[in-house]
XYZ file of C-alpha atoms in Angstrom:
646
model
C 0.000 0.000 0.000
C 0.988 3.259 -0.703
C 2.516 5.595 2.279
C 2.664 9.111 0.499
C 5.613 11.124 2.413
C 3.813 13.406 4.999
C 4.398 17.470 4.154
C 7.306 18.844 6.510
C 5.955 20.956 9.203
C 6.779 25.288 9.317
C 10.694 25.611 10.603
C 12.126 21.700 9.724
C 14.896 21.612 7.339
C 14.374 21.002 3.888
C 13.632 17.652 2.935
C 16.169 15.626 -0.212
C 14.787 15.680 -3.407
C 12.436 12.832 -4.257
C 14.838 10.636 -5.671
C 12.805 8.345 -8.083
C 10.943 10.386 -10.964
C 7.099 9.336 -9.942
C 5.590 9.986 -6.481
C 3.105 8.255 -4.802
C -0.619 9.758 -4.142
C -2.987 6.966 -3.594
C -4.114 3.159 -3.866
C -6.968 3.155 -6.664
C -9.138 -0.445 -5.626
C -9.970 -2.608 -9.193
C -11.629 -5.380 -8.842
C -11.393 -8.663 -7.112
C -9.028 -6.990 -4.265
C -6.288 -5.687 -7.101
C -5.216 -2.352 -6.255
C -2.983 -0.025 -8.483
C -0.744 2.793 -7.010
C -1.638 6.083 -8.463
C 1.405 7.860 -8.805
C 2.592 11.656 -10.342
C 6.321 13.010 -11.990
C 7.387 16.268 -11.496
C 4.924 17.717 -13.879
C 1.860 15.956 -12.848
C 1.722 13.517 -15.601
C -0.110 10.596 -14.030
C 0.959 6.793 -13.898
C -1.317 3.479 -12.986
C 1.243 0.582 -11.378
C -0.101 -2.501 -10.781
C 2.478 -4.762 -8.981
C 2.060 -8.125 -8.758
C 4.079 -11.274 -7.558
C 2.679 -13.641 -10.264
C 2.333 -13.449 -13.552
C -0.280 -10.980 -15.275
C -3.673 -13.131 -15.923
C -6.467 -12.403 -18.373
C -8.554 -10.976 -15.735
C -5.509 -8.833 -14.535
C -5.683 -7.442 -17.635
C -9.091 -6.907 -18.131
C -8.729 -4.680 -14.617
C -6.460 -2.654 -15.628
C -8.208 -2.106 -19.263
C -11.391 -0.621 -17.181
C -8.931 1.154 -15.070
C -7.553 2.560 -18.514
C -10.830 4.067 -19.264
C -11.656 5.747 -16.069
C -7.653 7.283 -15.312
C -7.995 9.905 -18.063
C -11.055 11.579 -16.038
C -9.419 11.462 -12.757
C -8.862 14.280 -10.402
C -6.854 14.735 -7.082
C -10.303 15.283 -4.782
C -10.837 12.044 -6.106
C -8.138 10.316 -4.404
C -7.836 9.857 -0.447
C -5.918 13.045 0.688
C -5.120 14.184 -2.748
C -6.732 18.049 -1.417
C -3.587 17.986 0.286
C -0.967 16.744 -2.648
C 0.375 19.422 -4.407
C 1.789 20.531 -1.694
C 3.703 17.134 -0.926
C 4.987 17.112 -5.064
C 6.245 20.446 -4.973
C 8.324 19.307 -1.795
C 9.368 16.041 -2.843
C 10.186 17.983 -6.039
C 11.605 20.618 -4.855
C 9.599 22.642 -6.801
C 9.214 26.302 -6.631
C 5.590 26.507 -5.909
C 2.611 23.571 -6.147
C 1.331 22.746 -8.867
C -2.120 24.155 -9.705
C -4.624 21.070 -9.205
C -5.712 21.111 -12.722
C -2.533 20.378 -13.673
C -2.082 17.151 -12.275
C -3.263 14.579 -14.529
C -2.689 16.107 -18.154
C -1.270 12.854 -19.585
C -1.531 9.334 -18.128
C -0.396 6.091 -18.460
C -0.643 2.244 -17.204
C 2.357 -0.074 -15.859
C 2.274 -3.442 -14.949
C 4.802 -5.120 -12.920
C 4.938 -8.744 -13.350
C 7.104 -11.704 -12.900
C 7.388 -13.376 -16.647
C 5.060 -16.028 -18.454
C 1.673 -14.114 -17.733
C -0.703 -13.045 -20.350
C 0.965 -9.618 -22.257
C -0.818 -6.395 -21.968
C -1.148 -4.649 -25.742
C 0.995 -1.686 -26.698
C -2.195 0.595 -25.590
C -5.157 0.047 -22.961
C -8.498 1.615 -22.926
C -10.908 3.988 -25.179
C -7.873 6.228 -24.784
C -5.469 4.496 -25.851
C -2.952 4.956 -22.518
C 0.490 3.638 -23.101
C 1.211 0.810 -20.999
C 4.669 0.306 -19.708
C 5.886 -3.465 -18.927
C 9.726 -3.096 -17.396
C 9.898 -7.140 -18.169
C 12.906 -8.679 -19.417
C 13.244 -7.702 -23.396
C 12.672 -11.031 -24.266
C 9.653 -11.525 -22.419
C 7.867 -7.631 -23.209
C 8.523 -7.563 -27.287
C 10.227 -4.363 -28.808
C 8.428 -1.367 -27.253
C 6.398 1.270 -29.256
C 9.035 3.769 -31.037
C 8.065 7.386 -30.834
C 9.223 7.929 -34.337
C 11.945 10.647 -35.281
C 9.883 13.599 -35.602
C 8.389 13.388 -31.977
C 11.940 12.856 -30.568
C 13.134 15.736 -32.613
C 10.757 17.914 -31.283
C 10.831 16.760 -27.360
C 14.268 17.499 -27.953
C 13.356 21.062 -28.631
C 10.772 21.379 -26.312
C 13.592 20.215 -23.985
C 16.003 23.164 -25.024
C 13.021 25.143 -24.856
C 11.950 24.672 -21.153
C 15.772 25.118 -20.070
C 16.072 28.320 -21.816
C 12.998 29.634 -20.096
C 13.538 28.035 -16.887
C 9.666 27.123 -17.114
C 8.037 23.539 -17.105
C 6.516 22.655 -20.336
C 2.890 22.646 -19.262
C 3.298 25.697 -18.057
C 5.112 27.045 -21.509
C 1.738 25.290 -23.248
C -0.865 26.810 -21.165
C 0.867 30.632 -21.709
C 0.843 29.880 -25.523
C -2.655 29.290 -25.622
C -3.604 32.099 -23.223
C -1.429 34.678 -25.786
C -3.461 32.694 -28.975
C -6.666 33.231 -27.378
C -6.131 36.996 -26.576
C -4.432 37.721 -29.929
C -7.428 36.013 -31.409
C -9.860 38.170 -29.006
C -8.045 41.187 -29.498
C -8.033 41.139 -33.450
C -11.333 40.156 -33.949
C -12.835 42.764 -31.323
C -11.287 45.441 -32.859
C -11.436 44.461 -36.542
C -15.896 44.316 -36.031
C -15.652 47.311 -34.020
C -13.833 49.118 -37.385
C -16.460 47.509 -39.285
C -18.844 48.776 -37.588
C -17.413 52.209 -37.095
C -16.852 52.094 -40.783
C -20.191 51.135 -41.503
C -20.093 47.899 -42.608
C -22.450 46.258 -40.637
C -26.459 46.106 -41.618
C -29.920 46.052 -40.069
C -29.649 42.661 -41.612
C -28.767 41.055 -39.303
C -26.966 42.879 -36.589
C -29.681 45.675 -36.722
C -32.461 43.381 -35.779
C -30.493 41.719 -32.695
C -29.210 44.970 -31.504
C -33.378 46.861 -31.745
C -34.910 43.646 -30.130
C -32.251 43.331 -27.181
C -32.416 47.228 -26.692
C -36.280 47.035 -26.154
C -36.254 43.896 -23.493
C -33.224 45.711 -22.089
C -36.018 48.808 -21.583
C -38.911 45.774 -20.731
C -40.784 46.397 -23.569
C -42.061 43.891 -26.224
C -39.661 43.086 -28.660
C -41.224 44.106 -31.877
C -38.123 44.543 -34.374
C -39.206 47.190 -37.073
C -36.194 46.251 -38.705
C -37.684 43.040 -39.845
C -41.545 43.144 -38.886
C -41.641 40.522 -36.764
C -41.440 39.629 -33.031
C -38.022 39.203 -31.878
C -39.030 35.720 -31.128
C -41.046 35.268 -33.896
C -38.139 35.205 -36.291
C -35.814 33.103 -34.228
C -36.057 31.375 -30.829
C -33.418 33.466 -29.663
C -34.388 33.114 -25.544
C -30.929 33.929 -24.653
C -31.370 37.502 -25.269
C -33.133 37.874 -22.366
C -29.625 37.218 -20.754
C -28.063 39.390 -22.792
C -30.476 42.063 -22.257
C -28.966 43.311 -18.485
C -25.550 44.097 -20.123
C -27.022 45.599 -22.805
C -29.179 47.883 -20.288
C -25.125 48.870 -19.151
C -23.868 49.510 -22.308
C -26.360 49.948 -25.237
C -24.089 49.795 -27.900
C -23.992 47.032 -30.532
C -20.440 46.690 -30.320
C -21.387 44.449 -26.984
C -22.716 42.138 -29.084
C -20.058 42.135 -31.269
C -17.551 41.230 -28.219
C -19.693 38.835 -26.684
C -20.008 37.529 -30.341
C -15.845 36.933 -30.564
C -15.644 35.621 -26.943
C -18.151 32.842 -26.995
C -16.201 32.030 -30.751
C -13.129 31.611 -28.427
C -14.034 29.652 -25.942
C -14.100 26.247 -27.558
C -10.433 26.951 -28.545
C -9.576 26.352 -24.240
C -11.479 23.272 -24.477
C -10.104 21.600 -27.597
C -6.509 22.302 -25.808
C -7.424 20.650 -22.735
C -9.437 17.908 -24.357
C -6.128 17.414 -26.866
C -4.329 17.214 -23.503
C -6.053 14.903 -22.312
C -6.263 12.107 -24.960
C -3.177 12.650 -27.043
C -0.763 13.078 -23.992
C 0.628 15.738 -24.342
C 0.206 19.862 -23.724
C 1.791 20.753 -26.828
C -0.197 18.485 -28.952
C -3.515 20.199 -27.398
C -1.838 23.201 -28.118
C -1.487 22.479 -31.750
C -5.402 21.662 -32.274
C -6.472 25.207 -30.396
C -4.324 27.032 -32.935
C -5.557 24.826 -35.960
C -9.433 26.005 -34.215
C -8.424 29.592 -33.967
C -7.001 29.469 -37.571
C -10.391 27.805 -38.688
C -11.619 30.204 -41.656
C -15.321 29.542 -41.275
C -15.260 29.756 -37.307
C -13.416 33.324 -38.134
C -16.132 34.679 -40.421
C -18.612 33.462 -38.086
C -16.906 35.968 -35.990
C -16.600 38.740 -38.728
C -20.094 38.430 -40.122
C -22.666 40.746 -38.315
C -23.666 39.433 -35.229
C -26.034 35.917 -34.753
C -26.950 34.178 -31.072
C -25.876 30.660 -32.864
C -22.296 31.658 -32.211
C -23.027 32.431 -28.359
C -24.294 28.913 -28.360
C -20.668 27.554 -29.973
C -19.082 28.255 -26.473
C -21.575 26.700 -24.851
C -21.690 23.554 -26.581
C -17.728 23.533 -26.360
C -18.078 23.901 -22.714
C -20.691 20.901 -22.782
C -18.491 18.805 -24.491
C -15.869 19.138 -21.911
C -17.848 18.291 -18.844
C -18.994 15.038 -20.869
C -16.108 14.304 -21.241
C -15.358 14.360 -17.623
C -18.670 12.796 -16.714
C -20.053 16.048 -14.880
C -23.631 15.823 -16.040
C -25.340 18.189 -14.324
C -22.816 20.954 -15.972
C -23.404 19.470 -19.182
C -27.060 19.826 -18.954
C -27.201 23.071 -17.509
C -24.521 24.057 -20.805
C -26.572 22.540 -22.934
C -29.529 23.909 -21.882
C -27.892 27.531 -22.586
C -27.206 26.578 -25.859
C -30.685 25.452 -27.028
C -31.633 29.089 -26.041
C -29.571 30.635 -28.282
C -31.565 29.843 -31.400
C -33.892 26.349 -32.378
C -32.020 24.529 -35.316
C -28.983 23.805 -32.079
C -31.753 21.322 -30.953
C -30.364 19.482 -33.867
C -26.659 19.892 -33.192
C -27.562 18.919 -29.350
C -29.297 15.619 -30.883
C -26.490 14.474 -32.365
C -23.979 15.660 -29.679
C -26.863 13.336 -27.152
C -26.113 9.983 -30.225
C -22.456 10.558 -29.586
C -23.062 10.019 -26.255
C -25.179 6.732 -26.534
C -22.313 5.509 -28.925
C -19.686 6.415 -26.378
C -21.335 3.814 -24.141
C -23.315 7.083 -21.860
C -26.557 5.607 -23.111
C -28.792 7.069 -20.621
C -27.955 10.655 -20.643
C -27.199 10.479 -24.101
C -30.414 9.475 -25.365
C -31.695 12.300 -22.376
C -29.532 15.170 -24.525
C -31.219 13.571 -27.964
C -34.766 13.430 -27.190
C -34.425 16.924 -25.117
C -32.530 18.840 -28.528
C -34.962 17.744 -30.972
C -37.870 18.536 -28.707
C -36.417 21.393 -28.220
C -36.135 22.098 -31.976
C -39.864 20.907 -32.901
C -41.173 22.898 -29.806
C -39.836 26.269 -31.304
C -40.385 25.764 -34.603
C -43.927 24.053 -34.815
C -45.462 25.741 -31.364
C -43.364 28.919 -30.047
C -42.239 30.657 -33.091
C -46.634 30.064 -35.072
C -47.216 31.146 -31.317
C -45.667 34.231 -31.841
C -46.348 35.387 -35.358
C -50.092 33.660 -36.238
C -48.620 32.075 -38.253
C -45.596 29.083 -39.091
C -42.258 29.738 -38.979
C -41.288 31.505 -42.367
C -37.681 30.203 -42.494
C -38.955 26.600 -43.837
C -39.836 28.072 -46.881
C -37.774 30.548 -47.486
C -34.726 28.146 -47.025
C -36.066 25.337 -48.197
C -38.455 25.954 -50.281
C -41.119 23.636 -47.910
C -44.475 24.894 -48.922
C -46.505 22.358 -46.268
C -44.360 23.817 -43.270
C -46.189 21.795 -40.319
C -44.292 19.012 -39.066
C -45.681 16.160 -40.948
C -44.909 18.535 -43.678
C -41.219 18.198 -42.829
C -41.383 15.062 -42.578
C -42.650 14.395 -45.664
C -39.961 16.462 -47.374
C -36.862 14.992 -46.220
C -36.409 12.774 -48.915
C -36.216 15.884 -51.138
C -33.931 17.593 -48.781
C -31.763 14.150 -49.022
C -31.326 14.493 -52.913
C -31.027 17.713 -52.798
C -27.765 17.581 -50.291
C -26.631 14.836 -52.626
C -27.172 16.455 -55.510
C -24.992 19.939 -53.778
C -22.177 17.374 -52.307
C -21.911 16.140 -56.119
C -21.316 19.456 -57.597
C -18.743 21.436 -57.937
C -20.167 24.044 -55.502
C -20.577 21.230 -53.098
C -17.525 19.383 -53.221
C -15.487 22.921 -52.888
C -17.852 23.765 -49.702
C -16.854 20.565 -47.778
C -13.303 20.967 -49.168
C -13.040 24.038 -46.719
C -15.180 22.484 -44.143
C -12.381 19.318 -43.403
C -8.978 20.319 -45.469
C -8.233 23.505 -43.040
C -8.424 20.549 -39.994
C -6.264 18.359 -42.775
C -8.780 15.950 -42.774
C -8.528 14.529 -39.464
C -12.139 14.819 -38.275
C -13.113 12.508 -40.790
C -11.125 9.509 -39.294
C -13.438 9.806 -36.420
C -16.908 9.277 -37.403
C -18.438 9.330 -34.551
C -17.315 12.495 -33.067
C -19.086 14.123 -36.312
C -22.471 13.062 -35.354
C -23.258 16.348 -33.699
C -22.081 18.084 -36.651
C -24.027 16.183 -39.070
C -27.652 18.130 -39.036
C -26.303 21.798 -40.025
C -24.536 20.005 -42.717
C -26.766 18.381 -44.209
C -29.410 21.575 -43.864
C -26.836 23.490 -45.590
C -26.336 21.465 -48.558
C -30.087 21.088 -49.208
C -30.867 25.110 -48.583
C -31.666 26.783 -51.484
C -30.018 29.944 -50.496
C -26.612 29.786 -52.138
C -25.432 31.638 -49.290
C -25.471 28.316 -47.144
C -22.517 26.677 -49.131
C -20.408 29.479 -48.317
C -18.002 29.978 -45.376
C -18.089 33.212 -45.147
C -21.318 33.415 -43.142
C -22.517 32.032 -39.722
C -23.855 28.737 -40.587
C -20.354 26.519 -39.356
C -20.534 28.426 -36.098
C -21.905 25.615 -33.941
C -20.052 22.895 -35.999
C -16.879 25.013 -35.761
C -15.993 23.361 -32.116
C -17.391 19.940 -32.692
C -15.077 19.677 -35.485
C -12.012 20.382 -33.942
C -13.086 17.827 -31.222
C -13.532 15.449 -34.076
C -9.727 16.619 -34.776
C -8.611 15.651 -31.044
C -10.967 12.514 -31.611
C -8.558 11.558 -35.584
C -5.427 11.958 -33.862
C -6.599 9.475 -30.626
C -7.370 7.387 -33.216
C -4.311 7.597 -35.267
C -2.246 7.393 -31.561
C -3.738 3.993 -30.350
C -2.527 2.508 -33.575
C 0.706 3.911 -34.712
C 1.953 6.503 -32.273
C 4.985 7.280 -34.948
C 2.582 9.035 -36.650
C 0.874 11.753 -34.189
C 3.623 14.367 -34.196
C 4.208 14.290 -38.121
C 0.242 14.474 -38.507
C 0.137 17.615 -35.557
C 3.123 19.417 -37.716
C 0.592 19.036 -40.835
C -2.392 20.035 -39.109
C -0.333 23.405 -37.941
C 0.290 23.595 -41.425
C -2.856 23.228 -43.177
C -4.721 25.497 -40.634
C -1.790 28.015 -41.546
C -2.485 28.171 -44.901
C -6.388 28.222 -44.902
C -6.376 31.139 -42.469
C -3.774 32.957 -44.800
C -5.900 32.477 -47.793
C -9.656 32.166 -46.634
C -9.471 33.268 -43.200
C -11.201 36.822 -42.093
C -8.350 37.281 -39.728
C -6.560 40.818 -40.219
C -3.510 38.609 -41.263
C -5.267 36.667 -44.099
C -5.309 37.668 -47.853
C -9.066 38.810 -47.715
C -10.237 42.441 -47.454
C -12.831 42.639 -44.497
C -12.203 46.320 -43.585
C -12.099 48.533 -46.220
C -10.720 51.861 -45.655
C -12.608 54.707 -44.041
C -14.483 56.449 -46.521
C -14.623 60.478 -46.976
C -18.384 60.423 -46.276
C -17.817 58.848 -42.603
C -17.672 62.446 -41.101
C -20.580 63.575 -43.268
C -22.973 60.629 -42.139
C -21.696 61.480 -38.780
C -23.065 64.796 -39.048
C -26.401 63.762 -40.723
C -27.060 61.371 -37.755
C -26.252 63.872 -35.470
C -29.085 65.904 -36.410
C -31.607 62.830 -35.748
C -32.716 62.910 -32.172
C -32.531 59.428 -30.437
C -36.071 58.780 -29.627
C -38.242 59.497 -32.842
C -39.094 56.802 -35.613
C -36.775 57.101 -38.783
C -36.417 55.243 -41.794
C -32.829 54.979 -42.864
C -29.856 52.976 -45.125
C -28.825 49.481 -44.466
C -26.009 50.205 -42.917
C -26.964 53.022 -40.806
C -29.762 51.526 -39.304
C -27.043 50.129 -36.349
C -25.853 53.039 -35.355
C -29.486 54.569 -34.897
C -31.312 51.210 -33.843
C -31.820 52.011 -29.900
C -35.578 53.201 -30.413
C -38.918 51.719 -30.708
C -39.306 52.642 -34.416
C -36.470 51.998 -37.459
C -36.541 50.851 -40.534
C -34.710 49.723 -43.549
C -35.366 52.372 -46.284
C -37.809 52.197 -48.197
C -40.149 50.765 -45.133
C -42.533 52.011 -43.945
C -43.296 53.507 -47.574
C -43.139 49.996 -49.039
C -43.025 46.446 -46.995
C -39.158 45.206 -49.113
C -37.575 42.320 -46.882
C -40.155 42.753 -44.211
C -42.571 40.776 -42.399
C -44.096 37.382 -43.407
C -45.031 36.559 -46.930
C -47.998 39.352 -48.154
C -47.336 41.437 -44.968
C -47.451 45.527 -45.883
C -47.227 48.517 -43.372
C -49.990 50.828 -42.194
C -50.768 54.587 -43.160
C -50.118 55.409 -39.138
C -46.894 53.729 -39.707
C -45.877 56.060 -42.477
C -47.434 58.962 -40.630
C -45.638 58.253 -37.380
C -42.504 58.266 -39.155
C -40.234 61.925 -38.666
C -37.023 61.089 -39.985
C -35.675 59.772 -43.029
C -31.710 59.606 -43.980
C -30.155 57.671 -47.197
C -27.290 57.711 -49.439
C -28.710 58.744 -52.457
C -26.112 57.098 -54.963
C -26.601 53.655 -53.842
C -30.154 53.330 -54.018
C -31.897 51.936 -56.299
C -34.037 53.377 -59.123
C -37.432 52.414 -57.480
C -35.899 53.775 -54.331
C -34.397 56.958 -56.079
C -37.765 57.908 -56.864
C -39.763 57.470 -53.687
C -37.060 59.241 -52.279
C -37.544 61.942 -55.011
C -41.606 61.615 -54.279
C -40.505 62.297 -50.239
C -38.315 65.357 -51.068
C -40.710 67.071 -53.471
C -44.090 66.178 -50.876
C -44.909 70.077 -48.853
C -44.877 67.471 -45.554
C -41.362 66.948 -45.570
C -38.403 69.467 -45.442
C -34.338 69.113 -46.390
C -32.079 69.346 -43.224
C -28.924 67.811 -44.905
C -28.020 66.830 -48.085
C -24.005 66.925 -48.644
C -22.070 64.590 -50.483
C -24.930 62.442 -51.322
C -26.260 62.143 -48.402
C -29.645 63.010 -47.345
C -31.855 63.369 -44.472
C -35.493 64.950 -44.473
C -37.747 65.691 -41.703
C -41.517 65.201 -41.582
C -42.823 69.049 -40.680
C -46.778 67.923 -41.441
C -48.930 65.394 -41.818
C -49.261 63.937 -45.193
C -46.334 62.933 -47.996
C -46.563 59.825 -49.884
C -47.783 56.525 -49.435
């Protein structure tokens, strides 16, 4: 049985080094009376012994297998007086200061001691894949697993690398993924808040979030004007009512811009520690966060306007760690955030609940299935109708589903299914899933499995009729984004448990391929695409124009002005109210006391439209309107009577 060494008490002289390289916590108990010593090196990498003065049996084995599966997810509470360990390592050690807890743990392994003859343990143990280490006589133990050239090569210079710093290797992993993260954060907050400043961001669809959380931030209903329906009418976007406190602090859609790039940056954390975890090693977590970070689609999911799916990506990254730790009742209550965010992530939670099942978590799994696509026919089939009178338009005008009840769904899938064929077959297709898998080099699709949660917003983008749908550079990857760099974490394990050579030549090209999709189809301010055009010599005159428009009354205003006037009860998308264009439900049209109510009305005339150039004309020229700016195109009138055009 294990006798850890006790911690010296205040005033005793120091204690020698620990002279062997693993220390002692705990006894873990297997099965049949077999216990295994649970023991930690200097850097909290974990190790399973199990001693024995026989040889190693079948059931031996077997034991230690099931052992295999559960070491990955253990923590020091776990283990008798392991509250109290860190302190012990970093004085056997001689360590500088403890370890933090989570560090303990990070990479694991299994070793059996036992006299020869016995049944021989496999090169790897468990759904992990843990190496197993068998210090028997060469004959006896086989050649052992190689680590191949390129991994030695670069221990080596990880090796140089923590001597030159002075600083343990965990520790040099965790600060390089802390200084991605914040570059990551820092870029992307400031490149949307220069897009926005520079006007490039719409009532379409940043507008409509940023009017419908301003009114429940003022506890009003949330009719957006911007699109003529019910906040909650267009999308089951319940987590806005979340949102809405902060925004009551600071009304300013550039808050939901930031909370846009921090939930995007999130999952990034988890893939490192869940890399950590099952390939072994910090610095191979490491290398899947930066291939996630580099991810072009996640990054103009980031870029693109604002949408509550993406608040729901760090959520469901979140979710996917506490599975993977078994802490349920996290999971759920993650999980449960996420379905608020918007109702197709009912899909992405079914399949995330049929990962589970197949993972052998049958019982909450199928729990996190039937509760995501409840959740999705709930919202779309009773909430959403509840709201509007009528079905949810986005059926239709996605799909092109005329029968949009749920039967009528139903009914249709077949058609979606050859239609999603039909797109993968193409050229458009086949391009589409090219940058969907190649930036991750492929890996995710040598885990099946781990794709199930992914599989639903795939599918619904290849068989949208929107062309929009098969492109990246939009929102609709932003809940796969994190799954599929899990499904990375989940190729590699896979590639690990069967030839371990290849893991750091296949990390080196993952690096490498997410390297050169963020150069060339990335949004980052480093890749070759233009996101943030240079400021225009009309910024200062629009500046001026909205200045005149006080900040309660209605106003009817350009696209991309209607954000940085959209904290009131009444805006609109020139040319509404004066004609219903992208507004409302199908056959929907504004009222005459909608026109009439309206006071202000400000445009650019050179980019409108020649219907549009001549209701504005028709405004101009009407005795109930009056000219208070027009320079350099642009052009604001105020209503000074009743009347003017219809």
């Amino acid at each position: 049985m294990v006798a850890p060494p006790p911690v010296r008490p205040p005033g005793a002289r120091p204690a020698a080094p620990w002279p062997g390289p693993w220390l002692p916590a705990a006894d873990l108990a297997l099965d049949s009376g077999r216990a295994a010593t649970v023991s930690f090196d200097r850097h909290g990498r974990c190790r399973l012994t199990l001693a024995l003065d026989r040889p190693a049996s079948d059931d031996d084995l077997r034991a230690l297998e099931d052992a295999a599966d559960v070491l990955p997810h253990l923590r020091l509470e776990d283990l008798p007086g392991g509250a109290g360990f860190p302190e012990r390592h970093a004085e056997a050690f001689a360590l500088p200061m403890p370890l933090p807890p989570d560090l303990f743990n990070r990479g694991a392994e299994v070793e059996l001691l036992a006299p020869p003859g016995g049944a021989r343990p496999p090169a790897r143990l468990g759904r992990y894949g843990l190496p197993v280490r068998t210090p028997a006589p060469a004959a006896e133990a086989g050649p052992a697993p190689t680590d191949g050239a390129v991994e030695t090569a670069l221990l080596g210079l990880g090796r140089r690398l923590v001597a030159a710093t002075r600083t343990d290797g965990a520790t040099l992993c965790d600060l390089a993924v802390a200084a991605c993260v914040a570059v990551f954060v820092v870029a992307f907050i400031r490149q949307t808040w220069t897009i926005h400043a520079r006007y490039g961001t719409y009532g379409f669809d940043l507008g409509i979030f940023q009017q419908g959380t301003w009114l429940l931030s003022r506890l009003q209903a949330p009719f957006v004007t911007v699109r003529g329906l019910n906040l909650f009418g267009d999308h089951a976007s319940y987590i806005l009512l979340l949102v809405a406190p902060l925004y009551r602090l600071w009304p300013d859609p550039r808050l939901l811009l930031t909370l846009q790039v921090l939930a995007l940056a999130v999952p990034a954390v988890v893939v490192y520690r869940l890399g950590t975890r099952h390939l072994g090693h910090q610095a191979a977590g490491l290398a899947v966060a930066v291939a996630y970070l580099a991810y072009p689609a996640m990054q103009w999911a980031a870029t693109w306007q604002f949408h509550c799916e993406t608040l729901a990506a760090g959520f469901l990254a979140l979710a996917a760690l506490a599975a993977d730790r078994r802490r349920w009742r996290a999971m759920t209550v993650l999980l449960a955030l996420a379905l608020l965010c918007k109702e197709d992530v009912g899909l992405v939670v079914a399949g995330f609940g049929l990962f589970l099942v197949l993972g052998g978590h049958r019982r909450v799994g199928w729990r996190a299935a039937a509760a995501g696509l409840g959740w999705f026919v709930l919202c779309t089939f009773l909430l959403i109708p509840l709201v509007n009178g009528r079905s949810s338009p986005h059926l239709e005008l996605n799909f092109g589903i005329s029968d949009t009840s749920l039967p009528g769904l139903l009914g249709a899938i077949p058609l979606l299914a050859s239609k999603a064929l039909a797109m993968t077959m193409s050229d458009r297709g086949t391009a589409y899933l090219a940058l969907v898998v190649l930036p991750l080099a492929g890996l995710p699709l040598l885990a099946p499995r781990w794709l199930l949660p992914v599989a639903a917003p795939l599918f619904f983008n290849l068989a949208a009729t929107p062309g929009y749908n098969q492109e990246i550079r939009y929102q609709y990857l932003a809940t796969s984004a994190p799954f599929l760099a899990i499904a990375t974490v989940g190729g590699l394990a896979a590639v690990k448990a069967r030839r371990r050579a290849l893991l750091a030549p296949l990390l080196l090209v993952l690096v490498a391929a997410a390297g050169v999709a963020d150069h060339r189809y990335g949004s980052a301010p480093w890749s070759t695409q233009l996101v943030v055009g240079p400021p225009s010599p009309l910024d200062a005159t629009r500046q001026r124009a909205m200045a005149l428009v006080d900040p309660d009354s209605p106003a009817s205003v350009q696209y991309n002005l209607v954000t940085h006037l959209g904290n009131r009860r009444r805006i609109y998308e020139f040319p509404n109210p004066f004609r219903a264009a992208n507004w409302g439900l199908s056959g929907d049209e504004h009222s005459r006391a909608e026109v009439d109510a309206l006071r202000w009305v400000l445009v650019q005339r050179d980019v409108l439209g020649k219907d549009d150039r001549e209701l504005l004309k028709r405004i101009q020229g009407s005795p109930a309107w009056r000219t208070r700016f027009d320079q350099g195109g642009i052009v604001l009138l105020e209503r000074v009577a009743a009347g003017g055009p219809p």
